[in-house]
Amino acid sequence: MKRVSLLVAKVPIFGPVAASMLVHPLFSGSLVMMLGSNFANFLAFVYHIILGNLLGPVKFSEVASILSFLGIISVTYTSLGMAIVKFVSSSHLKQNRIFYSWIAKRILIFAAVLSILVLLVSSFISNFLRIEYLPVVISGFIVFFSVLGFLNRSFLQGFIKFNAMIFTLNIEMITRLIVGSILVYIGFSVAGATFGVLVSVVIGWLVTFPFLPKLRIFGVRSNYQDGRKLVSYGVPVLLQAIATTSLMSLDVILVKHYFGAHDAGLYAAASNLGKIIYFGTGPIGAVMFPIIAKRHSKGAEYKKVLVYSLFLTAILSLCILVFYYLFPEFAIMVLYGKEFLEATPLIFIFGSFFFVFALTGILANFFFSIGKTWIVRLQLAAALLQIGGILMFHNSLFNVVKISIACISFLFIGLLIYLKRELKSN
């Protein structure tokens, strides 16, 4: 990479800036995470494409609703991920063995309780989303193993074992793709797709253990001393995760509730295309967070990392957005087929929403990395505005997306104002 940067530095005007970015840890770390996680995202979208073609808009909308529901449930545990990574990366192995035993015991109980709650309300969820009962029941078991797998991957990330983390994630996605597609193809429909997800999360959890050979749940003294610090940091992160997931996924569920199955399927397909922008640039924020957090704690300069992150995110997002503007029908045809061509007018506007959403995510991660967790109030306000707006003004799919754009723009502008104040104060 250094040789490449030396060659790039010779390019007039932009060469020196580009060269400094190439050797920056943000770039190298983002490259590893981006390639691995985007391959997983690619598998996820192939999964959606195959299921969309096999099931059609009506049944596909049911699968999309289940996955959105699971995504919303996941905020109850993924919010701890940022805190776990921070604590693991700043501790030595002996402390982390104690920490793992301490938190794993509590996570087991939490996973069981959360799964039971999902099973108890499965009938209500089935009626509200107007989907079959069995897939919702299966989702309860998916939640249990998803929690366990997430814990182990958080430790892998904290240990800077990015290759192992990405490997286990891709094993899970490959399993979901193969098992789910086969079950749907042979006639198990939505239940088959959901069961494929269950099989994948179980296997994804199991394959993490070879990379964590020195960690055990039982047989380890687990009197961890920093539990309160973990919880106090995790609460605002939980609220942030709730707001982020709501802004990104709750509209799909509300559309499924208020609109017909066909329209809901079109909306879900357009939303998934838009999410390519967010998930495609997501690794940049994931790498930026620990770099800025470490530099901030040492009193080192960190503003350049933020600038690079925003720049990379904006460039990548714009490339995808321009493609959607020029070739929306091609994007739909390649990924979902002609049955979803009616969603073409929604592609660019959804892309615009996720373009702003991606930049907002970078700013939010920046504030959390320097301990400014109070910005979660803005995120919650934007999420509530989106819900209220959709509940009151859902006369068309276009209106729903426009409401989402207005809310994310409000959040982005608010974060920019606070960023200006933060940079001035420092």
XYZ file of C-alpha atoms in Angstrom:
426
model
C 0.000 0.000 0.000
C 2.943 2.352 0.704
C 4.310 1.852 -2.821
C 0.906 2.632 -4.276
C 0.656 5.778 -2.153
C 4.070 6.965 -3.391
C 2.910 6.623 -6.987
C -0.388 8.362 -6.260
C 1.446 11.230 -4.526
C 3.040 12.177 -7.864
C -0.350 12.969 -9.400
C -0.812 16.768 -9.637
C -3.157 18.676 -7.311
C -5.026 15.800 -5.620
C -2.121 13.333 -5.499
C -0.692 14.215 -2.059
C -4.122 14.203 -0.412
C -5.054 10.874 -1.987
C -1.695 9.379 -0.978
C -2.176 10.378 2.664
C -5.592 8.723 2.638
C -4.201 5.466 1.231
C -1.740 4.998 4.105
C -4.230 6.152 6.723
C -5.476 3.354 9.048
C -9.039 4.399 8.255
C -8.531 3.431 4.615
C -6.754 0.116 5.205
C -9.159 -0.905 7.964
C -12.168 0.186 5.958
C -10.930 -1.772 2.954
C -10.801 -5.046 4.893
C -14.165 -4.476 6.540
C -15.744 -3.166 3.374
C -14.717 -6.103 1.213
C -15.805 -8.665 3.791
C -19.014 -7.058 4.988
C -20.058 -6.001 1.507
C -19.633 -9.573 0.335
C -22.017 -10.525 3.146
C -24.347 -7.741 2.025
C -24.052 -9.005 -1.536
C -25.110 -12.464 -0.353
C -28.009 -10.875 1.523
C -29.204 -9.078 -1.588
C -28.815 -12.213 -3.710
C -30.978 -13.872 -1.076
C -33.599 -11.131 -1.510
C -33.396 -11.360 -5.288
C -33.888 -15.125 -5.364
C -36.720 -15.027 -2.832
C -38.345 -12.100 -4.618
C -38.376 -14.035 -7.866
C -39.479 -17.316 -6.276
C -42.197 -15.859 -4.055
C -43.476 -12.842 -5.986
C -44.409 -9.445 -4.475
C -47.132 -10.692 -2.102
C -45.240 -13.485 -0.334
C -41.958 -11.565 -0.560
C -43.545 -8.731 1.414
C -44.162 -11.239 4.233
C -40.502 -12.281 4.302
C -39.454 -8.610 4.223
C -41.782 -7.880 7.153
C -40.322 -10.770 9.188
C -36.755 -9.614 8.496
C -37.668 -6.023 9.389
C -39.288 -7.272 12.600
C -36.125 -9.224 13.459
C -34.078 -6.115 12.705
C -36.125 -4.055 15.132
C -35.842 -6.767 17.803
C -32.072 -6.830 17.293
C -31.671 -3.297 18.640
C -32.328 -4.689 22.128
C -28.971 -6.452 22.058
C -26.852 -4.955 19.259
C -26.797 -1.679 21.177
C -24.355 -3.312 23.597
C -21.973 -4.131 20.752
C -20.302 -0.729 20.704
C -19.750 -0.872 24.458
C -18.474 -4.477 24.355
C -15.972 -3.661 21.605
C -14.736 -0.640 23.519
C -14.262 -2.564 26.781
C -12.655 -5.616 25.136
C -10.197 -3.621 23.041
C -8.993 -1.665 26.075
C -8.464 -4.701 28.359
C -5.950 -7.565 28.498
C -6.797 -11.230 27.946
C -7.255 -12.179 31.610
C -9.764 -9.381 32.149
C -11.582 -10.315 28.959
C -11.903 -13.952 30.042
C -13.629 -12.749 33.205
C -15.694 -10.259 31.209
C -16.837 -12.913 28.723
C -17.961 -15.306 31.453
C -19.742 -12.484 33.286
C -21.627 -11.104 30.303
C -22.294 -14.449 28.562
C -24.255 -15.752 31.560
C -26.432 -12.672 31.514
C -26.794 -12.763 27.738
C -28.045 -16.368 27.904
C -30.812 -15.342 30.291
C -31.621 -12.247 28.257
C -31.780 -14.243 25.001
C -34.138 -16.790 26.544
C -36.457 -14.107 27.954
C -36.510 -12.156 24.687
C -37.296 -15.288 22.680
C -40.132 -16.251 25.020
C -41.596 -12.749 24.721
C -41.572 -13.011 20.931
C -43.329 -16.377 21.134
C -45.953 -14.971 23.501
C -46.860 -12.105 21.160
C -46.469 -14.128 17.947
C -50.234 -14.319 17.385
C -50.591 -10.530 17.636
C -47.628 -9.971 15.300
C -49.063 -12.423 12.793
C -52.408 -10.601 12.748
C -50.879 -7.111 12.666
C -48.560 -7.889 9.754
C -51.143 -10.120 8.089
C -48.699 -12.998 7.666
C -48.665 -16.699 8.528
C -48.325 -17.712 12.178
C -45.537 -20.323 11.819
C -42.827 -17.957 10.460
C -43.377 -15.633 13.428
C -42.956 -18.562 15.840
C -39.722 -19.561 14.104
C -38.491 -15.981 14.476
C -38.603 -16.413 18.262
C -35.903 -19.089 18.033
C -33.971 -16.978 15.532
C -33.775 -14.219 18.132
C -32.226 -16.561 20.741
C -29.311 -17.723 18.579
C -28.838 -14.295 16.997
C -28.141 -12.830 20.434
C -25.521 -15.498 21.187
C -23.834 -15.082 17.817
C -23.752 -11.320 18.184
C -21.974 -11.565 21.547
C -19.186 -13.712 20.118
C -18.714 -11.470 17.081
C -18.468 -8.422 19.328
C -15.563 -10.090 21.125
C -13.927 -10.950 17.803
C -14.165 -7.302 16.791
C -12.790 -6.191 20.146
C -9.837 -8.560 19.699
C -9.260 -6.960 16.250
C -9.954 -10.330 14.619
C -11.717 -8.761 11.667
C -10.954 -11.675 9.341
C -12.555 -14.155 11.741
C -15.557 -11.916 12.315
C -16.137 -11.471 8.587
C -15.590 -15.192 7.924
C -18.253 -16.250 10.423
C -20.663 -13.636 9.114
C -20.270 -14.849 5.546
C -20.705 -18.483 6.579
C -24.023 -17.442 8.121
C -25.127 -15.562 5.009
C -24.135 -18.399 2.658
C -26.106 -20.843 4.795
C -29.139 -18.541 4.783
C -28.959 -18.198 1.017
C -28.607 -21.919 0.283
C -31.001 -23.355 2.869
C -33.633 -20.640 2.444
C -33.617 -20.816 -1.353
C -33.882 -24.613 -1.378
C -36.765 -24.672 1.103
C -38.684 -21.986 -0.788
C -38.025 -23.693 -4.118
C -39.408 -27.045 -2.938
C -42.578 -25.383 -1.693
C -42.170 -24.331 1.949
C -42.773 -20.669 1.029
C -42.398 -18.046 3.790
C -41.962 -20.647 6.544
C -39.116 -22.225 4.568
C -37.366 -18.879 4.139
C -37.702 -18.160 7.862
C -36.428 -21.612 8.843
C -33.426 -21.015 6.581
C -32.619 -17.928 8.647
C -32.827 -20.024 11.835
C -30.399 -22.639 10.494
C -27.989 -19.909 9.383
C -27.845 -18.095 12.734
C -27.224 -21.372 14.592
C -24.327 -22.271 12.286
C -23.058 -18.684 12.339
C -22.907 -18.822 16.137
C -21.182 -22.221 16.268
C -18.374 -21.278 13.863
C -17.283 -18.378 16.092
C -16.000 -20.662 18.858
C -12.806 -21.894 17.114
C -11.671 -18.259 16.996
C -12.350 -17.752 20.723
C -10.481 -20.755 22.204
C -9.607 -19.171 25.554
C -13.063 -17.869 26.418
C -15.532 -19.925 28.450
C -18.926 -19.186 29.909
C -18.632 -21.423 32.965
C -15.715 -22.396 35.187
C -14.277 -18.874 35.230
C -14.318 -16.396 38.105
C -16.735 -13.784 36.816
C -16.709 -10.961 39.373
C -16.430 -8.311 36.697
C -15.933 -4.842 38.191
C -16.958 -2.547 35.328
C -20.513 -3.768 34.840
C -22.042 -0.423 35.784
C -19.840 1.449 33.321
C -20.870 -0.946 30.579
C -24.561 -0.452 31.309
C -24.319 3.345 31.610
C -22.617 3.556 28.228
C -24.938 0.969 26.710
C -28.180 2.818 27.510
C -27.665 5.762 25.115
C -26.251 3.342 22.537
C -29.442 1.298 22.885
C -31.537 4.407 22.286
C -29.407 5.270 19.260
C -29.861 1.773 17.848
C -33.618 1.978 18.379
C -33.800 5.318 16.581
C -31.554 4.196 13.717
C -33.390 0.923 13.148
C -36.742 2.669 13.364
C -35.750 5.240 10.748
C -34.476 2.497 8.457
C -37.004 -0.309 8.915
C -40.231 0.739 10.612
C -41.565 2.326 7.443
C -41.529 -1.110 5.764
C -43.682 -2.536 8.550
C -46.102 0.412 8.525
C -46.444 0.178 4.747
C -47.199 -3.537 5.087
C -49.928 -2.611 7.590
C -51.532 0.269 5.674
C -51.083 -0.789 2.047
C -51.936 -3.866 0.021
C -49.516 -6.783 -0.188
C -48.504 -5.929 -3.767
C -47.629 -2.304 -2.976
C -45.845 -3.381 0.207
C -43.709 -5.789 -1.824
C -42.764 -3.027 -4.279
C -41.911 -0.704 -1.395
C -39.770 -3.383 0.292
C -37.846 -4.004 -2.938
C -37.157 -0.275 -3.444
C -36.120 0.039 0.199
C -33.662 -2.841 -0.145
C -32.081 -1.202 -3.185
C -31.708 2.023 -1.231
C -30.101 0.174 1.664
C -27.238 -0.827 -0.617
C -25.951 2.714 -0.103
C -26.109 2.452 3.681
C -24.655 -1.032 4.010
C -22.083 -0.382 1.311
C -20.614 2.545 3.242
C -21.293 1.170 6.742
C -17.791 -0.310 7.252
C -16.292 3.187 7.047
C -18.108 4.230 10.217
C -17.294 0.909 11.895
C -13.570 1.502 11.360
C -13.737 5.224 12.130
C -15.274 4.703 15.574
C -12.364 2.941 17.352
C -9.752 5.133 15.640
C -11.348 8.386 16.803
C -12.181 6.961 20.245
C -8.550 5.959 20.776
C -7.155 9.277 19.527
C -9.661 11.283 21.533
C -8.755 9.426 24.746
C -5.070 10.204 24.162
C -5.678 13.835 23.246
C -4.424 13.275 19.691
C -5.780 14.916 16.532
C -8.870 13.179 15.174
C -10.718 15.709 13.002
C -8.986 14.533 9.830
C -10.368 11.025 10.405
C -13.892 12.452 10.437
C -13.268 14.443 7.250
C -11.895 11.370 5.463
C -14.853 9.309 6.642
C -17.418 11.817 5.402
C -15.556 12.181 2.105
C -15.342 8.437 1.432
C -18.977 7.914 2.416
C -20.189 10.769 0.224
C -18.206 9.622 -2.828
C -19.318 5.988 -2.607
C -22.931 6.953 -1.915
C -23.046 9.417 -4.807
C -21.738 6.796 -7.235
C -24.597 4.448 -6.353
C -27.148 7.271 -6.327
C -26.128 8.459 -9.800
C -26.445 4.883 -11.056
C -29.980 4.698 -9.640
C -30.857 7.997 -11.308
C -29.587 6.878 -14.717
C -30.581 3.203 -14.672
C -33.438 2.591 -12.201
C -35.193 0.028 -14.401
C -31.957 -1.881 -14.927
C -31.379 -2.032 -11.157
C -34.875 -3.416 -10.600
C -34.706 -5.909 -13.467
C -31.323 -7.300 -12.445
C -32.131 -7.626 -8.771
C -35.855 -8.415 -8.702
C -37.220 -8.996 -12.190
C -40.018 -7.472 -14.251
C -42.708 -8.118 -11.614
C -41.162 -5.292 -9.557
C -40.812 -2.713 -12.364
C -43.627 -0.663 -10.832
C -41.167 0.207 -8.047
C -38.890 2.047 -10.522
C -40.117 5.593 -9.618
C -39.222 4.920 -5.968
C -35.592 3.899 -6.561
C -33.922 7.315 -6.808
C -35.935 8.887 -4.002
C -35.088 5.936 -1.743
C -31.448 6.288 -2.766
C -31.573 9.964 -1.766
C -32.934 9.015 1.647
C -30.156 6.510 2.303
C -27.503 8.905 0.964
C -28.356 11.364 3.734
C -28.858 8.448 6.143
C -25.287 7.217 5.515
C -23.765 10.655 6.175
C -25.893 10.999 9.301
C -24.562 7.652 10.514
C -20.968 8.888 10.216
C -21.747 12.010 12.246
C -23.593 10.016 14.913
C -20.708 7.539 15.247
C -18.305 10.446 15.555
C -20.204 11.994 18.452
C -20.476 8.664 20.254
C -16.768 7.962 19.769
C -15.895 11.139 21.686
C -18.476 10.504 24.393
C -21.128 12.994 23.228
C -23.983 10.540 23.654
C -26.588 13.256 24.205
C -27.064 13.566 20.423
C -29.306 10.514 20.731
C -32.089 12.967 21.603
C -32.004 14.293 18.049
C -32.073 10.763 16.651
C -35.078 9.805 18.766
C -36.874 13.001 17.751
C -36.326 12.221 14.063
C -37.575 8.644 14.527
C -40.718 9.819 16.318
C -41.366 12.423 13.625
C -41.119 9.720 10.972
C -43.592 7.452 12.776
C -46.036 10.298 13.376
C -45.736 11.520 9.811
C -46.413 8.092 8.303
C -49.339 7.453 10.655
C -50.974 10.726 9.582
C -49.953 10.982 5.917
C -49.821 7.559 4.291
C -52.006 8.192 1.260
C -49.253 7.092 -1.164
C -45.903 5.305 -1.195
C -44.256 8.507 -2.424
C -45.541 10.429 0.584
C -44.131 7.807 2.952
C -40.640 8.127 1.442
C -40.846 11.935 1.394
C -41.697 11.936 5.098
C -38.634 9.776 5.759
C -36.430 12.149 3.746
C -37.734 15.167 5.661
C -37.016 13.492 9.004
C -33.496 12.324 8.116
C -32.706 15.792 6.715
C -33.820 17.337 10.013
C -31.451 14.992 11.852
C -28.539 15.636 9.484
C -28.842 19.424 9.751
C -29.117 19.202 13.532
C -25.953 17.098 13.765
C -24.091 19.505 11.470
C -25.012 22.408 13.755
C -23.748 20.528 16.808
C -20.620 19.458 14.902
C -19.789 23.077 14.137
C -20.096 23.935 17.834
C -17.992 20.928 18.840
C -15.174 21.746 16.443
C -15.168 25.395 17.534
C -14.953 24.445 21.206
C -11.879 22.318 20.472
